[in-house]
Amino acid sequence: MLTAYLFDPTSIESVEDQVDYNDKLSKPHKPRDMRVFLEDEEIEAFQTAYDGLPHNEKPIAIWRSCCEVIIRALIFDEDFYPETAAEFITSGIGSEHDMLPKVREVISRSTQAPIQVMLSMASDLYYVLTKKIFVTSMTLHQMDFRSIFPQRVCVHNQNLVLKRLKDPHYTPSAEERAKYFAENREQSFSIINSLSIWEISQIVPIVEMQVLQNAGRYNILKNFYSDTSTPAPSKVAEIKYDLKGKVL
């Protein structure tokens, strides 16, 4: 099953390897039954037209019919426009020029009726294409995730970190801290909120009370970071005191 909810963003495995692994954990991704996208009259018309074609044109007929069925499946399953579906086939599977040698090989080895050859090929290619689309989609999701939560060693302001490296006794001034809070609200909020939750878990033994304390601290942080202007030094000092251990 191609599910987007079983990915480990810290894994060293590629997205495709994770897709293969996750596929084994649940109902597996399987080739689609492409027969449902053809009417009986179309199947008869295909067979009649195919029988009347010169030998060198039969692979072309198989390929183009295969593409038509895949396009219909993409429209039905993915809500693609026909033109978009056609582009996905070319980009994800290959052009007619690229695929005709393979089609000729399949025809030469098969003992099935031409319509079955076409449907079987369409099913196999649709399986390959949909998996490739999913892998590419999840790769973009991973990139989106890292753009919001980057894996960086320097998770504070680099200038302040450098000052601390040069002088182990350096402490940011109220103005420097206010500027950092104002310019790095999202990053700072998430880290300080996490630190607060950890502290509450250590100093408040009752789980129910932890929930209340965390909610109270969260509201204070939310009010603090929702201020669109740079916090005044006095306000920063007050919040700093709260975050250093005062149970709210």
Tab-separated table of C-alpha atoms in Angstrom:
chain	number	residue	atom	x	y	z
A	1	MET	CA	0.000	0.000	0.000
A	2	LEU	CA	1.367	3.390	-0.944
A	3	THR	CA	0.746	5.264	2.298
A	4	ALA	CA	2.241	8.611	3.191
A	5	TYR	CA	2.031	8.088	6.955
A	6	LEU	CA	4.758	5.525	7.606
A	7	PHE	CA	7.873	7.546	6.841
A	8	ASP	CA	10.785	8.097	9.191
A	9	PRO	CA	12.380	11.479	8.360
A	10	THR	CA	15.541	10.487	10.284
A	11	SER	CA	16.084	7.258	8.338
A	12	ILE	CA	19.217	6.919	6.216
A	13	GLU	CA	17.257	4.796	3.754
A	14	SER	CA	16.120	6.353	0.508
A	15	VAL	CA	12.472	7.240	0.033
A	16	GLU	CA	12.115	4.406	-2.474
A	17	ASP	CA	13.583	1.880	-0.021
A	18	GLN	CA	11.152	3.080	2.640
A	19	VAL	CA	8.271	2.753	0.164
A	20	ASP	CA	9.299	-0.855	-0.543
A	21	TYR	CA	9.584	-1.636	3.159
A	22	ASN	CA	6.299	0.018	4.128
A	23	ASP	CA	4.560	-1.759	1.261
A	24	LYS	CA	5.313	-5.057	3.001
A	25	LEU	CA	3.738	-3.917	6.275
A	26	SER	CA	0.203	-3.650	4.930
A	27	LYS	CA	-1.854	-4.534	1.899
A	28	PRO	CA	0.743	-4.405	-0.891
A	29	HIS	CA	0.595	-2.146	-3.904
A	30	LYS	CA	-0.563	-4.307	-6.832
A	31	PRO	CA	-0.998	-3.934	-10.598
A	32	ARG	CA	-4.351	-2.364	-11.540
A	33	ASP	CA	-7.061	-4.224	-13.451
A	34	MET	CA	-7.112	-2.110	-16.607
A	35	ARG	CA	-9.987	-4.017	-18.227
A	36	VAL	CA	-12.445	-1.840	-16.303
A	37	PHE	CA	-11.459	1.162	-18.398
A	38	LEU	CA	-12.585	-0.359	-21.703
A	39	GLU	CA	-16.054	-1.005	-23.069
A	40	ASP	CA	-16.807	-4.312	-24.813
A	41	GLU	CA	-17.304	-2.459	-28.087
A	42	GLU	CA	-13.874	-0.881	-27.773
A	43	ILE	CA	-12.262	-4.260	-27.240
A	44	GLU	CA	-13.935	-5.635	-30.379
A	45	ALA	CA	-12.942	-2.541	-32.360
A	46	PHE	CA	-9.347	-2.866	-31.163
A	47	GLN	CA	-9.148	-6.498	-32.223
A	48	THR	CA	-10.664	-5.804	-35.646
A	49	ALA	CA	-8.364	-2.851	-36.288
A	50	TYR	CA	-5.310	-4.730	-35.014
A	51	ASP	CA	-5.880	-7.699	-37.291
A	52	GLY	CA	-5.976	-5.421	-40.329
A	53	LEU	CA	-2.730	-3.608	-39.567
A	54	PRO	CA	0.604	-4.274	-41.271
A	55	HIS	CA	3.046	-6.172	-39.090
A	56	ASN	CA	5.256	-3.137	-38.420
A	57	GLU	CA	2.322	-1.024	-37.201
A	58	LYS	CA	0.979	-3.511	-34.664
A	59	PRO	CA	3.441	-2.554	-31.885
A	60	ILE	CA	2.440	1.090	-32.358
A	61	ALA	CA	-1.235	0.157	-31.981
A	62	ILE	CA	-0.469	-1.795	-28.797
A	63	TRP	CA	1.512	1.095	-27.311
A	64	ARG	CA	-0.991	3.822	-28.145
A	65	SER	CA	-3.904	1.769	-26.826
A	66	CYS	CA	-1.866	1.033	-23.713
A	67	CYS	CA	-1.301	4.757	-23.201
A	68	GLU	CA	-5.003	5.494	-23.664
A	69	VAL	CA	-5.960	2.989	-20.978
A	70	ILE	CA	-3.317	4.333	-18.581
A	71	ILE	CA	-4.551	7.885	-19.204
A	72	ARG	CA	-8.090	6.830	-18.324
A	73	ALA	CA	-6.833	5.182	-15.133
A	74	LEU	CA	-4.912	8.308	-14.118
A	75	ILE	CA	-7.973	10.449	-14.760
A	76	PHE	CA	-10.131	8.133	-12.651
A	77	ASP	CA	-7.652	7.350	-9.843
A	78	GLU	CA	-5.690	10.586	-9.615
A	79	ASP	CA	-8.072	13.184	-11.066
A	80	PHE	CA	-5.504	14.186	-13.690
A	81	TYR	CA	-6.349	16.067	-16.841
A	82	PRO	CA	-5.780	13.985	-20.007
A	83	GLU	CA	-2.891	16.201	-21.098
A	84	THR	CA	-1.267	15.919	-17.672
A	85	ALA	CA	-1.707	12.151	-17.645
A	86	ALA	CA	-0.020	11.907	-21.040
A	87	GLU	CA	2.928	13.940	-19.749
A	88	PHE	CA	3.235	11.640	-16.740
A	89	ILE	CA	3.437	8.641	-19.051
A	90	THR	CA	6.179	10.203	-21.162
A	91	SER	CA	8.161	11.421	-18.150
A	92	GLY	CA	7.611	8.419	-15.889
A	93	ILE	CA	7.636	5.539	-18.378
A	94	GLY	CA	9.041	6.787	-21.663
A	95	SER	CA	8.134	8.125	-25.077
A	96	GLU	CA	6.722	6.042	-27.911
A	97	HIS	CA	10.183	5.945	-29.453
A	98	ASP	CA	11.664	4.707	-26.165
A	99	MET	CA	9.048	2.026	-25.572
A	100	LEU	CA	8.465	0.505	-29.013
A	101	PRO	CA	11.466	-1.882	-28.789
A	102	LYS	CA	10.080	-3.273	-25.548
A	103	VAL	CA	6.588	-3.572	-27.034
A	104	ARG	CA	7.971	-5.523	-30.014
A	105	GLU	CA	9.814	-7.839	-27.643
A	106	VAL	CA	6.695	-8.476	-25.564
A	107	ILE	CA	4.622	-9.202	-28.689
A	108	SER	CA	7.235	-11.620	-30.030
A	109	ARG	CA	7.303	-13.616	-26.779
A	110	SER	CA	3.610	-13.616	-25.936
A	111	THR	CA	1.085	-16.301	-26.814
A	112	GLN	CA	-1.857	-14.213	-25.593
A	113	ALA	CA	-4.426	-12.420	-27.703
A	114	PRO	CA	-3.356	-8.866	-28.665
A	115	ILE	CA	-5.945	-7.282	-26.340
A	116	GLN	CA	-4.582	-9.290	-23.427
A	117	VAL	CA	-1.042	-8.299	-24.322
A	118	MET	CA	-2.078	-4.657	-24.316
A	119	LEU	CA	-4.018	-4.862	-21.026
A	120	SER	CA	-1.266	-6.796	-19.291
A	121	MET	CA	1.336	-4.301	-20.419
A	122	ALA	CA	-0.853	-1.380	-19.358
A	123	SER	CA	-1.327	-2.950	-15.928
A	124	ASP	CA	2.401	-3.531	-15.418
A	125	LEU	CA	3.350	-0.060	-16.601
A	126	TYR	CA	0.646	1.574	-14.489
A	127	TYR	CA	2.052	-0.202	-11.443
A	128	VAL	CA	5.548	1.084	-12.226
A	129	LEU	CA	4.292	4.598	-12.969
A	130	THR	CA	2.118	4.991	-9.868
A	131	LYS	CA	4.922	3.789	-7.633
A	132	LYS	CA	7.323	6.231	-9.290
A	133	ILE	CA	4.809	9.056	-8.844
A	134	PHE	CA	4.394	8.176	-5.166
A	135	VAL	CA	8.143	7.982	-4.528
A	136	THR	CA	8.633	11.360	-6.202
A	137	SER	CA	5.735	12.837	-4.213
A	138	MET	CA	7.156	11.615	-0.904
A	139	THR	CA	10.612	12.902	-1.848
A	140	LEU	CA	9.070	16.346	-2.221
A	141	HIS	CA	7.293	15.923	1.122
A	142	GLN	CA	10.610	15.088	2.763
A	143	MET	CA	12.128	18.217	1.212
A	144	ASP	CA	9.155	20.264	2.456
A	145	PHE	CA	9.580	18.789	5.930
A	146	ARG	CA	13.277	19.671	6.056
A	147	SER	CA	12.575	23.191	4.815
A	148	ILE	CA	10.399	23.688	7.918
A	149	PHE	CA	12.450	21.577	10.351
A	150	PRO	CA	16.029	21.650	9.027
A	151	GLN	CA	18.652	19.331	10.482
A	152	ARG	CA	21.125	21.903	11.726
A	153	VAL	CA	23.713	21.738	14.450
A	154	CYS	CA	23.462	25.481	15.033
A	155	VAL	CA	19.868	25.802	16.251
A	156	HIS	CA	20.336	29.258	17.732
A	157	ASN	CA	21.504	32.553	16.240
A	158	GLN	CA	24.924	31.873	14.702
A	159	ASN	CA	26.377	35.228	15.825
A	160	LEU	CA	25.417	34.594	19.440
A	161	VAL	CA	26.738	31.043	19.256
A	162	LEU	CA	30.046	32.355	17.924
A	163	LYS	CA	30.271	34.868	20.769
A	164	ARG	CA	29.748	32.077	23.289
A	165	LEU	CA	32.414	29.935	21.593
A	166	LYS	CA	34.898	32.790	21.828
A	167	ASP	CA	33.953	33.641	25.397
A	168	PRO	CA	32.534	30.794	27.544
A	169	HIS	CA	31.279	33.387	30.038
A	170	TYR	CA	29.335	35.349	27.435
A	171	THR	CA	25.592	35.765	28.107
A	172	PRO	CA	23.287	37.505	25.612
A	173	SER	CA	22.100	40.911	26.705
A	174	ALA	CA	18.380	41.572	27.082
A	175	GLU	CA	18.467	43.485	23.802
A	176	GLU	CA	20.227	40.638	21.965
A	177	ARG	CA	17.786	38.101	23.321
A	178	ALA	CA	14.812	40.289	22.409
A	179	LYS	CA	16.155	40.621	18.874
A	180	TYR	CA	16.647	36.861	18.609
A	181	PHE	CA	13.108	36.145	19.818
A	182	ALA	CA	11.700	38.641	17.328
A	183	GLU	CA	13.629	37.304	14.336
A	184	ASN	CA	13.380	33.574	15.066
A	185	ARG	CA	9.904	33.144	16.517
A	186	GLU	CA	8.998	29.729	15.072
A	187	GLN	CA	12.319	28.049	15.809
A	188	SER	CA	12.653	29.572	19.263
A	189	PHE	CA	9.045	28.834	20.232
A	190	SER	CA	9.207	25.144	19.371
A	191	ILE	CA	12.519	24.586	21.163
A	192	ILE	CA	11.653	26.534	24.301
A	193	ASN	CA	8.227	24.902	24.479
A	194	SER	CA	9.927	21.500	24.272
A	195	LEU	CA	12.353	22.477	27.046
A	196	SER	CA	9.443	23.641	29.158
A	197	ILE	CA	7.576	20.352	28.703
A	198	TRP	CA	10.668	18.405	29.736
A	199	GLU	CA	11.139	20.536	32.830
A	200	ILE	CA	7.518	20.151	33.896
A	201	SER	CA	7.808	16.378	33.498
A	202	GLN	CA	10.707	16.423	35.978
A	203	ILE	CA	9.336	18.760	38.646
A	204	VAL	CA	5.623	17.890	38.628
A	205	PRO	CA	5.008	14.224	39.577
A	206	ILE	CA	1.281	14.072	38.793
A	207	VAL	CA	0.506	13.568	35.106
A	208	GLU	CA	-2.792	15.450	35.267
A	209	MET	CA	-1.031	18.449	36.798
A	210	GLN	CA	1.667	18.270	34.130
A	211	VAL	CA	-1.017	18.772	31.502
A	212	LEU	CA	-2.324	21.863	33.295
A	213	GLN	CA	1.142	23.319	33.821
A	214	ASN	CA	2.119	22.694	30.216
A	215	ALA	CA	-1.063	24.371	29.009
A	216	GLY	CA	-0.382	27.377	31.223
A	217	ARG	CA	3.181	27.718	30.014
A	218	TYR	CA	2.121	27.234	26.419
A	219	ASN	CA	-0.331	30.135	26.695
A	220	ILE	CA	2.354	32.379	28.175
A	221	LEU	CA	4.733	31.457	25.340
A	222	LYS	CA	2.008	31.919	22.756
A	223	ASN	CA	1.177	35.391	24.078
A	224	PHE	CA	4.843	36.282	24.212
A	225	TYR	CA	5.627	35.168	20.649
A	226	SER	CA	2.420	36.542	19.159
A	227	ASP	CA	3.656	40.069	19.868
A	228	THR	CA	4.527	41.386	16.407
A	229	SER	CA	6.912	44.018	17.746
A	230	THR	CA	10.285	43.326	19.307
A	231	PRO	CA	9.710	42.500	22.992
A	232	ALA	CA	10.921	45.072	25.451
A	233	PRO	CA	13.984	44.026	27.505
A	234	SER	CA	11.954	44.026	30.725
A	235	LYS	CA	9.415	41.631	29.234
A	236	VAL	CA	12.163	39.332	28.016
A	237	ALA	CA	13.711	39.263	31.470
A	238	GLU	CA	10.366	38.331	32.995
A	239	ILE	CA	9.785	35.458	30.567
A	240	LYS	CA	13.336	34.293	31.008
A	241	TYR	CA	12.671	33.958	34.739
A	242	ASP	CA	9.497	31.989	34.070
A	243	LEU	CA	11.288	29.585	31.719
A	244	LYS	CA	14.084	28.953	34.188
A	245	GLY	CA	11.889	27.117	36.605
A	246	LYS	CA	9.008	29.058	38.018
A	247	VAL	CA	5.965	26.721	38.028
A	248	LEU	CA	3.068	28.633	36.459
